[in-house]
Coordinates of C-alpha atoms and ligand atoms in Angstrom, one line a residue:
M1 CA -19.5 8.6 15.5
T2 CA -16.0 7.4 14.7
M3 CA -13.6 5.5 17.0
A4 CA -11.0 8.3 16.8
F5 CA -13.6 10.8 18.1
W6 CA -14.5 8.4 20.9
T7 CA -10.9 7.9 22.0
E8 CA -9.9 11.5 21.6
T9 CA -12.8 13.2 23.3
L10 CA -14.5 10.8 25.7
L11 CA -11.8 10.5 28.3
R12 CA -10.3 14.0 27.9
D13 CA -9.0 15.6 31.1
D14 CA -6.9 18.4 30.0
A15 CA -6.4 19.9 33.5
L16 CA -4.9 16.7 34.8
H17 CA -1.7 18.2 36.0
K18 CA -3.2 21.6 36.7
A19 CA -4.9 22.2 40.0
P20 CA -3.3 21.4 43.3
T21 CA -5.6 19.8 45.9
S22 CA -7.7 22.4 47.5
T23 CA -7.6 23.1 51.2
S24 CA -11.2 22.3 51.7
M25 CA -10.9 19.0 50.0
T26 CA -7.9 18.1 52.1
R27 CA -9.8 19.0 55.2
S28 CA -12.8 17.0 54.4
M29 CA -10.7 14.1 53.3
T30 CA -8.8 14.2 56.6
H31 CA -12.1 14.3 58.5
A32 CA -13.6 11.5 56.4
L33 CA -10.6 9.3 56.8
A34 CA -10.5 9.9 60.6
S35 CA -14.2 8.9 60.8
F36 CA -13.5 5.8 58.7
R37 CA -10.6 4.7 60.9
A38 CA -12.7 5.2 64.1
L39 CA -15.1 2.4 62.9
T40 CA -14.2 -1.0 64.2
S41 CA -16.1 -3.5 62.1
A42 CA -15.3 -4.2 58.5
I43 CA -18.9 -4.0 57.5
E44 CA -19.4 -0.6 59.1
R45 CA -16.3 0.6 57.2
Y46 CA -17.8 -0.8 54.0
V47 CA -21.1 1.1 54.6
Y48 CA -19.2 4.2 55.5
L49 CA -17.2 4.1 52.3
R50 CA -20.3 3.5 50.2
Q51 CA -22.0 6.5 51.7
W52 CA -18.9 8.6 51.3
C53 CA -18.8 7.7 47.6
R54 CA -22.5 8.6 47.3
E55 CA -22.1 12.0 49.0
D56 CA -18.7 13.1 47.7
V57 CA -17.5 11.1 44.7
K58 CA -14.3 13.2 44.2
T59 CA -12.8 13.0 47.7
F60 CA -13.9 9.3 48.0
Y61 CA -11.9 8.4 44.8
E62 CA -9.1 10.6 45.8
A63 CA -8.8 8.6 49.0
L64 CA -9.3 5.2 47.4
A65 CA -6.8 6.0 44.6
S66 CA -4.1 7.3 47.0
R67 CA -4.6 4.7 49.8
P68 CA -5.7 1.5 48.0
R69 CA -3.7 -0.7 50.5
E70 CA -5.7 0.6 53.4
L71 CA -9.1 1.1 51.8
M72 CA -9.5 -1.5 49.1
P73 CA -10.2 -4.4 51.5
F74 CA -13.3 -2.5 52.6
V75 CA -14.7 -1.9 49.2
Y76 CA -13.7 -5.2 47.8
T77 CA -12.3 -8.6 48.9
P78 CA -12.7 -9.7 51.7
T79 CA -15.3 -7.3 53.1
V80 CA -17.4 -7.3 49.9
G81 CA -18.2 -11.0 50.7
E82 CA -20.0 -10.1 53.9
A83 CA -21.5 -7.1 52.3
C84 CA -23.1 -9.2 49.6
E85 CA -24.4 -11.7 52.2
R86 CA -26.1 -8.8 54.0
Y87 CA -26.7 -6.5 51.1
H88 CA -30.5 -6.5 51.6
E89 CA -30.1 -5.1 55.1
L90 CA -27.3 -2.6 54.6
P91 CA -28.2 1.2 54.5
C92 CA -26.6 1.7 51.1
D93 CA -28.2 3.1 48.0
V94 CA -28.0 0.8 45.0
N95 CA -25.5 2.2 42.5
G96 CA -26.2 0.0 39.5
V97 CA -29.0 -1.3 37.3
Y98 CA -31.0 -4.5 37.9
I99 CA -32.2 -6.3 34.8
T100 CA -34.7 -8.9 36.0
A101 CA -36.3 -12.0 34.6
N102 CA -39.4 -9.8 34.2
D103 CA -37.7 -7.3 31.9
V104 CA -37.7 -9.5 28.8
G105 CA -38.5 -7.4 25.8
R106 CA -37.5 -4.1 27.5
V107 CA -34.0 -4.6 28.6
G108 CA -32.6 -1.9 26.2
A109 CA -35.1 0.7 27.5
K110 CA -34.3 -0.1 31.1
L111 CA -30.5 0.2 30.5
R112 CA -30.9 3.6 28.7
G113 CA -33.4 4.8 31.2
Y114 CA -31.1 4.0 34.1
W115 CA -28.2 5.6 32.4
A116 CA -30.0 8.8 31.6
S117 CA -31.0 9.4 35.2
E118 CA -27.9 8.1 37.1
R119 CA -25.4 9.5 34.6
A120 CA -26.6 13.0 35.1
W121 CA -26.1 12.7 38.8
L122 CA -22.6 11.3 38.5
R123 CA -21.5 13.7 35.9
A124 CA -22.6 16.5 38.2
T125 CA -20.8 15.2 41.2
E126 CA -17.6 13.6 39.9
G127 CA -16.2 16.9 38.6
S128 CA -15.1 17.8 35.2
S129 CA -12.1 19.8 34.2
G130 CA -10.7 21.9 31.4
K131 CA -13.4 24.6 31.5
G132 CA -14.3 25.7 28.0
R133 CA -12.1 23.1 26.3
R134 CA -15.0 20.7 25.5
N135 CA -17.8 22.0 23.4
A136 CA -21.4 21.1 24.0
R137 CA -21.4 18.4 21.3
E138 CA -18.5 16.6 22.9
I139 CA -20.1 16.7 26.3
S140 CA -23.4 15.3 25.1
F141 CA -21.5 12.6 23.1
A142 CA -19.5 11.7 26.1
D143 CA -22.6 11.7 28.2
E144 CA -23.9 8.9 26.1
R145 CA -20.9 6.6 26.5
V146 CA -20.4 3.7 28.8
A147 CA -16.8 2.6 28.8
I148 CA -17.1 -0.3 31.2
A149 CA -20.1 -2.5 32.2
V150 CA -19.6 -5.1 34.9
V151 CA -22.3 -7.7 35.0
T152 CA -23.1 -10.5 37.4
D153 CA -26.0 -12.9 37.9
G154 CA -25.0 -13.5 41.6
E155 CA -24.9 -17.3 41.3
R156 CA -21.4 -17.8 42.6
V157 CA -20.3 -14.8 44.7
L158 CA -16.7 -15.3 45.7
G159 CA -16.7 -18.6 47.4
L160 CA -20.1 -17.9 49.0
G161 CA -22.4 -19.5 46.5
D162 CA -25.7 -18.1 45.2
L163 CA -26.5 -14.7 46.6
G164 CA -29.0 -13.7 44.0
A165 CA -29.7 -10.0 43.6
N166 CA -27.3 -9.3 46.5
G167 CA -24.5 -10.0 43.9
M168 CA -25.0 -6.3 42.8
G169 CA -22.3 -5.5 45.5
I170 CA -19.8 -7.3 43.3
S171 CA -20.5 -5.3 40.2
E172 CA -20.5 -2.1 42.2
G173 CA -17.2 -2.9 43.9
K174 CA -15.5 -3.8 40.6
V175 CA -16.4 -0.5 39.0
M176 CA -15.0 1.3 42.0
L177 CA -11.7 -0.4 41.3
Y178 CA -11.8 0.6 37.6
T179 CA -11.9 4.2 38.7
A180 CA -9.5 4.0 41.6
C181 CA -6.9 1.8 39.8
A182 CA -7.1 2.7 36.1
G183 CA -8.7 6.1 36.3
V184 CA -11.9 5.3 34.3
R185 CA -14.4 8.1 35.2
P186 CA -17.2 6.9 37.6
S187 CA -19.8 8.2 35.1
Q188 CA -18.4 5.9 32.4
C189 CA -18.9 2.7 34.5
L190 CA -22.1 0.7 34.7
P191 CA -22.7 -1.9 37.4
V192 CA -25.3 -4.5 36.3
C193 CA -27.0 -7.3 38.1
L194 CA -29.1 -9.8 36.2
D195 CA -31.7 -10.7 38.8
V196 CA -32.9 -14.1 37.6
G197 CA -34.0 -15.3 41.0
T198 CA -32.1 -17.3 43.5
N199 CA -31.9 -20.9 44.9
N200 CA -30.8 -19.5 48.2
V201 CA -33.6 -20.4 50.5
R202 CA -32.3 -18.3 53.4
L203 CA -32.6 -15.2 51.2
L204 CA -35.9 -16.2 49.7
E205 CA -37.3 -16.5 53.2
N206 CA -35.9 -13.2 54.4
P207 CA -38.6 -10.5 54.3
N208 CA -36.0 -7.9 53.6
Y209 CA -34.5 -9.6 50.5
K210 CA -35.1 -7.2 47.6
G211 CA -34.5 -9.5 44.6
L212 CA -37.1 -11.6 42.7
R213 CA -38.7 -14.2 44.9
R214 CA -38.4 -17.1 42.6
E215 CA -36.1 -20.0 41.7
R216 CA -33.3 -19.2 39.5
L217 CA -34.2 -18.9 35.8
K218 CA -32.5 -21.6 33.7
G219 CA -32.3 -23.2 30.3
A220 CA -33.6 -21.3 27.3
A221 CA -35.3 -18.6 29.3
Y222 CA -32.1 -17.7 31.1
D223 CA -30.1 -17.7 27.8
A224 CA -32.7 -15.5 26.2
L225 CA -32.4 -12.9 29.0
V226 CA -28.6 -12.9 28.8
D227 CA -28.8 -12.7 25.0
E228 CA -31.1 -9.7 25.1
F229 CA -28.8 -8.0 27.5
M230 CA -25.8 -8.5 25.3
R231 CA -27.6 -7.6 22.1
E232 CA -28.9 -4.4 23.7
M233 CA -25.5 -3.5 25.1
R234 CA -23.9 -4.0 21.7
A235 CA -26.5 -2.0 19.9
W236 CA -26.5 0.9 22.5
Q237 CA -22.8 0.8 23.4
P238 CA -20.8 -1.0 20.7
S239 CA -17.4 -0.3 22.2
C240 CA -18.2 -0.8 25.9
L241 CA -16.2 -3.5 27.6
V242 CA -18.5 -6.0 29.3
Q243 CA -16.9 -7.8 32.2
F244 CA -18.6 -10.9 33.4
E245 CA -18.3 -11.5 37.2
D246 CA -19.3 -14.3 39.5
F247 CA -21.6 -16.4 37.3
G248 CA -21.9 -20.0 38.2
N249 CA -19.3 -22.0 36.3
A250 CA -21.7 -23.9 34.0
N251 CA -22.9 -20.5 32.7
A252 CA -19.6 -18.7 32.9
F253 CA -17.8 -20.8 30.4
R254 CA -20.7 -21.0 28.0
I255 CA -21.4 -17.2 28.1
L256 CA -17.7 -16.4 27.6
E257 CA -17.5 -18.7 24.6
K258 CA -20.7 -17.4 23.1
Y259 CA -19.8 -13.7 23.3
R260 CA -16.1 -13.4 23.3
T261 CA -15.8 -12.9 19.5
T262 CA -18.9 -10.7 19.2
G263 CA -17.5 -7.6 21.0
P264 CA -15.1 -6.6 23.7
C265 CA -15.8 -8.7 26.8
F266 CA -14.0 -11.0 29.2
N267 CA -14.7 -13.0 32.3
D268 CA -12.6 -11.8 35.2
D269 CA -13.0 -15.0 37.3
I270 CA -11.6 -17.1 34.4
Q271 CA -9.2 -14.7 32.5
G272 CA -8.4 -12.0 35.1
T273 CA -7.6 -14.6 37.7
A274 CA -5.5 -16.5 35.3
A275 CA -3.4 -13.4 34.6
I276 CA -2.8 -12.5 38.2
T277 CA -1.9 -16.0 39.1
L278 CA 0.4 -16.5 36.2
A279 CA 2.1 -13.2 37.2
A280 CA 2.4 -14.6 40.8
L281 CA 3.9 -17.8 39.5
L282 CA 6.4 -16.0 37.3
S283 CA 7.5 -13.8 40.2
S284 CA 7.7 -16.9 42.4
L285 CA 10.1 -18.5 39.9
R286 CA 12.4 -15.5 40.5
I287 CA 12.6 -16.7 44.1
T288 CA 12.9 -20.4 43.6
K289 CA 15.2 -19.9 40.5
G290 CA 12.9 -22.4 38.7
E291 CA 12.1 -22.6 35.0
L292 CA 8.5 -22.3 34.0
A293 CA 8.7 -25.3 31.6
K294 CA 9.8 -27.5 34.5
Q295 CA 6.9 -26.7 36.8
K296 CA 4.2 -29.1 37.7
I297 CA 1.1 -27.5 39.1
L298 CA -1.6 -29.2 41.1
F299 CA -4.9 -27.2 41.3
Y300 CA -7.3 -28.0 44.1
G301 CA -10.5 -26.9 42.5
A302 CA -11.4 -27.2 38.8
G303 CA -13.8 -24.4 38.2
E304 CA -13.6 -21.1 36.5
A305 CA -10.5 -19.8 38.3
G306 CA -8.6 -23.1 38.2
V307 CA -9.2 -23.9 34.6
G308 CA -8.6 -20.3 33.5
I309 CA -5.3 -20.3 35.3
G310 CA -4.3 -23.7 33.9
E311 CA -5.0 -22.6 30.3
L312 CA -3.0 -19.4 30.6
I313 CA -0.1 -21.2 32.3
A314 CA -0.1 -23.7 29.4
M315 CA -0.1 -20.8 26.9
A316 CA 2.9 -19.3 28.7
M317 CA 4.7 -22.7 28.7
Q318 CA 4.1 -23.1 25.0
K319 CA 6.2 -19.9 24.5
T320 CA 9.2 -21.9 25.9
G321 CA 9.0 -24.3 23.1
M322 CA 6.7 -27.1 24.3
S323 CA 3.6 -28.3 22.5
H324 CA 0.1 -27.3 23.7
Q325 CA -0.5 -30.9 24.9
Q326 CA 2.9 -31.1 26.7
A327 CA 2.0 -27.8 28.4
L328 CA -1.4 -29.0 29.5
E329 CA 0.2 -32.1 31.0
R330 CA 2.1 -29.9 33.4
C331 CA -1.2 -29.0 35.0
Y332 CA -3.2 -31.4 37.2
F333 CA -6.6 -30.8 38.7
M334 CA -8.7 -32.0 41.6
D335 CA -12.4 -31.4 41.9
S336 CA -14.9 -32.4 44.6
K337 CA -14.7 -36.0 43.4
G338 CA -10.9 -36.3 43.4
L339 CA -8.1 -36.2 40.8
V340 CA -9.2 -35.3 37.3
C341 CA -7.9 -38.1 35.1
K342 CA -8.5 -40.1 32.0
S343 CA -10.5 -42.8 33.8
R344 CA -13.1 -40.1 34.6
L345 CA -13.5 -38.8 31.1
G346 CA -17.1 -40.1 30.9
D347 CA -18.4 -37.9 33.6
L348 CA -16.3 -34.7 33.4
Q349 CA -17.7 -31.3 32.7
S350 CA -16.3 -30.1 29.3
H351 CA -14.0 -27.4 30.8
K352 CA -12.0 -30.1 32.6
V353 CA -11.5 -32.6 29.7
A354 CA -8.3 -31.1 28.4
F355 CA -6.7 -31.7 31.8
A356 CA -7.8 -35.3 32.2
H357 CA -4.3 -36.9 32.0
D358 CA -3.2 -40.5 32.1
V359 CA -2.6 -40.7 35.8
E360 CA -4.1 -43.1 38.4
F361 CA -7.2 -41.7 40.2
K362 CA -6.7 -40.4 43.7
Q363 CA -9.5 -39.3 45.9
D364 CA -7.7 -37.2 48.5
L365 CA -5.3 -34.3 48.1
L366 CA -2.4 -35.9 50.0
S367 CA -2.4 -38.9 47.8
A368 CA -2.7 -36.7 44.7
I369 CA 0.4 -34.7 45.9
E370 CA 2.3 -38.0 46.3
A371 CA 1.3 -39.2 42.8
V372 CA 1.8 -35.9 40.9
R373 CA 4.8 -34.5 42.9
P374 CA 3.9 -30.9 42.1
T375 CA 6.2 -27.9 42.5
A376 CA 3.2 -25.6 43.0
L377 CA -0.2 -26.1 44.7
I378 CA -3.0 -23.7 43.9
G379 CA -6.2 -23.6 45.9
V380 CA -9.3 -22.5 44.1
S381 CA -11.8 -24.9 45.7
T382 CA -13.8 -22.6 48.1
I383 CA -12.9 -25.1 50.8
G384 CA -11.5 -23.3 53.8
S385 CA -8.5 -25.0 55.6
A386 CA -8.2 -27.7 52.9
F387 CA -4.4 -27.3 52.9
D388 CA -3.8 -28.8 56.4
E389 CA -0.5 -29.5 58.0
K390 CA 0.0 -32.8 56.3
V391 CA -0.6 -31.3 52.9
V392 CA 1.6 -28.3 53.4
R393 CA 4.4 -30.4 54.9
A394 CA 4.1 -32.8 51.9
M395 CA 4.7 -29.9 49.6
A396 CA 7.7 -28.8 51.7
A397 CA 9.1 -32.4 51.6
L398 CA 9.0 -32.4 47.8
N399 CA 10.3 -28.8 47.2
E400 CA 13.1 -26.7 48.7
R401 CA 10.8 -23.7 48.2
P402 CA 7.2 -24.9 47.8
I403 CA 4.9 -22.6 45.9
I404 CA 1.5 -22.5 47.6
F405 CA -1.3 -20.2 46.6
P406 CA -4.6 -20.6 48.7
L407 CA -6.7 -18.3 46.4
S408 CA -10.2 -19.0 47.6
N409 CA -12.1 -16.0 48.9
P410 CA -13.2 -14.5 51.2
T411 CA -10.7 -15.2 54.1
S412 CA -12.8 -17.9 55.7
K413 CA -12.6 -19.9 52.5
A414 CA -8.8 -19.7 52.1
E415 CA -7.3 -23.2 51.9
C416 CA -4.7 -22.1 54.5
T417 CA -3.5 -19.0 56.2
F418 CA -0.1 -17.3 55.6
E419 CA 0.9 -18.0 59.2
Q420 CA 0.1 -21.8 58.8
A421 CA 2.0 -22.0 55.5
M422 CA 5.0 -20.3 57.0
R423 CA 5.0 -22.4 60.2
W424 CA 4.5 -25.8 58.4
T425 CA 7.3 -25.1 55.8
D426 CA 9.7 -23.5 58.3
G427 CA 9.4 -20.2 56.5
K428 CA 10.3 -21.7 53.0
V429 CA 6.9 -21.2 51.4
V430 CA 6.4 -18.9 48.4
F431 CA 2.9 -17.7 49.1
A432 CA 0.1 -15.8 47.5
S433 CA -3.5 -15.7 48.7
G434 CA -6.8 -14.4 47.3
S435 CA -7.7 -12.4 50.4
P436 CA -5.2 -10.3 52.3
F437 CA -3.3 -11.7 55.3
D438 CA -1.1 -9.8 57.8
S439 CA 2.6 -9.9 57.6
I440 CA 4.4 -12.1 60.2
T441 CA 7.8 -11.9 61.9
R442 CA 9.9 -15.0 60.9
A443 CA 10.9 -16.9 64.1
R444 CA 14.4 -17.9 63.0
D445 CA 15.7 -14.4 62.1
G446 CA 13.2 -11.9 63.3
V447 CA 12.7 -10.6 59.7
E448 CA 9.2 -9.3 58.8
V449 CA 7.8 -11.3 55.9
F450 CA 4.8 -10.3 53.8
P451 CA 2.2 -12.4 52.1
A452 CA 1.5 -11.6 48.5
Q453 CA -2.2 -11.0 47.6
A454 CA -3.1 -12.2 44.1
N455 CA -5.5 -9.3 43.7
N456 CA -7.3 -9.2 40.3
A457 CA -7.3 -5.4 40.7
Y458 CA -3.7 -5.4 39.4
V459 CA -5.0 -6.6 36.0
F460 CA -8.6 -6.2 35.1
P461 CA -8.9 -2.4 35.4
A462 CA -5.9 -1.9 33.1
L463 CA -7.0 -4.5 30.6
G464 CA -10.6 -3.3 30.4
Y465 CA -9.5 0.3 30.1
A466 CA -7.1 -0.6 27.3
A467 CA -10.0 -2.3 25.5
A468 CA -12.2 0.7 25.9
L469 CA -9.5 3.2 24.9
T470 CA -8.6 1.3 21.7
G471 CA -12.2 0.4 20.8
A472 CA -11.1 -3.3 20.8
S473 CA -13.3 -5.6 18.8
Q474 CA -12.6 -8.4 21.1
V475 CA -10.4 -9.3 24.1
T476 CA -8.1 -12.3 23.4
D477 CA -6.3 -14.5 25.8
D478 CA -2.8 -13.4 24.7
L479 CA -3.7 -9.9 26.1
F480 CA -4.0 -11.5 29.5
L481 CA -0.7 -13.3 28.9
A482 CA 1.0 -10.1 28.0
A483 CA -0.4 -8.3 31.1
A484 CA 0.8 -11.2 33.4
E485 CA 4.3 -11.1 32.0
A486 CA 4.4 -7.3 32.2
L487 CA 3.1 -7.3 35.8
S488 CA 5.7 -9.7 37.0
K489 CA 8.4 -7.6 35.4
L490 CA 7.2 -4.5 37.2
T491 CA 7.8 -6.2 40.6
T492 CA 11.3 -5.1 41.8
D493 CA 13.9 -7.4 43.1
A494 CA 13.6 -5.8 46.6
E495 CA 9.8 -6.5 46.5
I496 CA 10.4 -10.1 45.5
D497 CA 13.0 -10.5 48.3
A498 CA 10.4 -9.3 50.8
G499 CA 7.9 -11.9 49.5
H500 CA 5.6 -9.5 47.7
L501 CA 5.4 -11.1 44.2
F502 CA 3.6 -7.9 43.0
P503 CA 4.4 -4.2 43.0
D504 CA 3.1 -2.3 46.0
M505 CA -0.6 -1.9 45.8
N506 CA -0.2 1.8 46.7
S507 CA 1.5 2.2 43.3
I508 CA -1.5 0.7 41.5
R509 CA -2.1 3.7 39.3
D510 CA 1.4 3.6 37.9
V511 CA 1.1 -0.2 37.4
S512 CA -2.2 0.3 35.6
V513 CA -0.7 2.9 33.3
A514 CA 2.1 0.6 32.4
L515 CA -0.2 -2.4 31.8
T516 CA -2.7 -0.4 29.9
A517 CA 0.0 0.9 27.6
E518 CA 1.3 -2.6 27.1
V519 CA -2.2 -4.0 26.3
C520 CA -3.2 -1.0 24.1
E521 CA -0.1 -1.5 22.0
M522 CA -0.8 -5.2 21.6
I523 CA -4.5 -4.6 20.7
V524 CA -3.4 -2.2 18.0
A525 CA -0.6 -4.4 16.7
K526 CA -3.0 -7.3 16.4
G527 CA -5.5 -5.1 14.4
L528 CA -8.2 -5.5 17.1
G529 CA -8.4 -1.8 17.8
S530 CA -7.0 1.6 16.9
A531 CA -4.7 4.1 18.4
P532 CA -5.7 7.8 18.8
R533 CA -4.0 10.2 16.4
A534 CA -0.4 11.0 17.1
V535 CA 0.0 8.0 19.5
S536 CA 2.3 5.2 18.3
S537 CA 5.4 4.7 20.5
H538 CA 5.3 3.2 24.0
A539 CA 6.2 6.6 25.5
E540 CA 3.3 8.3 23.6
W541 CA 0.9 5.6 24.9
L542 CA 2.1 6.2 28.5
T543 CA 1.6 9.9 28.2
Y544 CA -1.8 9.6 26.5
I545 CA -3.1 7.1 29.1
K546 CA -1.8 9.2 32.1
S547 CA -3.4 12.3 30.7
H548 CA -6.8 10.6 30.2
M549 CA -7.1 9.1 33.7
Y550 CA -9.8 10.4 36.0
N551 CA -7.8 12.2 38.6
P552 CA -10.2 13.3 41.3
D553 CA -7.8 15.6 43.1
S554 CA -7.6 17.9 40.1
E555 CA -11.3 17.8 39.2
T556 CA -12.1 21.3 40.5
E557 CA -15.4 22.1 39.0
T558 CA -18.6 20.3 38.2
L559 CA -20.2 19.8 34.9
Q560 CA -23.3 21.5 36.3
S561 CA -21.4 24.7 36.8
K562 CA -20.3 24.6 33.2
L563 CA -23.8 24.1 31.7
Ligands
LIG601 P1 -16.1 -22.6 40.8 O1 -17.4 -22.8 41.6 O2 -16.2 -22.4 39.4 O3 -15.1 -23.8 41.2 C1 -14.9 -24.4 42.4 C2 -14.2 -25.7 42.1 O4 -13.9 -26.3 43.4 C3 -15.1 -26.7 41.4 O5 -14.3 -27.4 40.4 C4 -15.4 -27.7 42.5 O6 -15.6 -29.1 42.0 C5 -14.2 -27.6 43.4 N1 -14.4 -28.2 44.7 C6 -15.5 -28.0 45.5 N2 -15.3 -28.8 46.6 C7 -14.1 -29.4 46.5 C8 -13.4 -30.3 47.3 N3 -13.9 -30.7 48.5 N4 -12.2 -30.7 46.9 C9 -11.7 -30.3 45.7 N5 -12.3 -29.5 44.9 C10 -13.5 -29.0 45.3 O7 -15.4 -21.3 41.5 P2 -14.2 -20.5 41.0 O8 -14.7 -19.3 40.2 O9 -13.2 -21.3 40.3 O10 -13.7 -19.8 42.3 C11 -13.1 -20.7 43.3 C12 -12.5 -19.8 44.4 O11 -11.4 -19.0 43.9 C13 -13.5 -18.8 45.0 O12 -13.4 -18.9 46.4 C14 -13.1 -17.5 44.5 O13 -13.4 -16.5 45.4 C15 -11.6 -17.7 44.4 N6 -11.0 -16.8 43.4 C16 -9.9 -16.1 43.8 C17 -9.3 -15.2 43.0 C18 -8.1 -14.5 43.4 O14 -7.4 -14.9 44.3 N7 -7.6 -13.5 42.7 C19 -10.0 -14.8 41.7 C20 -11.2 -15.6 41.4 C21 -11.7 -16.5 42.2

């Protein structure tokens, strides 16, 4: 089957602009939203949304796509953190496939078997439009295709550590965002959890825990399982984008390096986070009137998120004319032992080595701030409240408008709150967090100020979708750089003035279309993928992408009714 056939038939939705929302759908949506809003706890809302999705895919996605600001926190960060901790006791059907340590030798069969059964159900319930426009051959071809697979092994779920098989909630949540934000059909998304055991004693001792009751697989046996999974995915679905999520950092960097050139894949914790944070930094500089090349960034935390961000910022700085080494030297890191520096070279994990600069070792954050004198402080440490009053005030003493991004998730792990950052900087902070915070009214002038949320959902759905649409052979770092720059430019001056740093989350579909087009064009220009027939200009890409998005409110019939 050719790539052109894949891109031109798989995602076709000819009736996209055709059918108005039906009255019955509106009524049931109104009713469902009212029931959702009546629930008081976040976890109840999570469970409700999961059940809604299971029972009525179309209205669920219509609601999520049209009200992401309201609903997304209950399908993803921060609620998904609690959901993963309690996954084994929640009344939710599993909506993904487990590949376990006992599946060695039959991973391919398990993937295909799951897809055959689950896919039929989803195709029947998500709706399909354009009656009579797709012939049987096209339908059966499309039925075989997975556009996006999100895979985790649950070793580092948000900042909550090893949650084993409960990590499935992360893969399930991310594919929901692919559909809601970028319009990838639910039936083209595959959530996967590699259940390789867990070292979380609390879960192992819990009689309700459903994962393998064994210590985490490691070494060659672990690598062999991941390798079989990737080989089988590539053999079965060569153009499927594989997104790695929430692996422990020792495996995350290795796995990415091993597979990044063998097919379309990326690690959202490393690369997606890098793009959203670079976009936040570029938007912040529109407020501070600073130049990127003059920034000095101190990262609190030197894991997947931090190092990924540092590398992408360095890449962006290089574009301003500095060398790679000069750019790396604008980024400093602290890990659990203190400042990453040359004197520690002997005992540093390899991903930190490029950032070990010639600077005196400092053990605590305040001393490091005094030594480095950063313009921006980025928290990716999983240590809640690490940015205390002294730290935040030290940043404010050094900078007229200090840039402070406490990115650790969920909310309990945030290095500081929005309210604290505002209070301790007299409202001068330029702020973005990983989990959402409420707006506050500024004491001095009564103006309502909003915190920005560096939500990866602005980037990964568009990027992954672009890779799938173009049949990209690989996903390179410069695609993330392009997405970050484009995202920052999409933020209006009015939004920047109100402190948002990103476009309104409720316009995420438009944002995703713009970013997808940007990335598709770049993939084609780099020769990594191909454009569909008759698509070459930016305007043609925009039209093509819009017309191929899954649009639940215009999906008026089910595939079942067509067959
Ligand atoms: P990781 O486990 O790879 O890295 C954590 C790092 O924090 C390690 O370098 C560790 O040494 C360091 N650390 C631990 N204790 C410390 C201490 N006391 N002082 C200084 N450093 C310390 O985790 P990863 O993937 O980098 O994620 C970190 C956090 O960032 C998580 O909470 C995650 O949820 C959050 N995150 C936020 C995103 C966003 O806002 N869009 C996206 C991705 C991750």
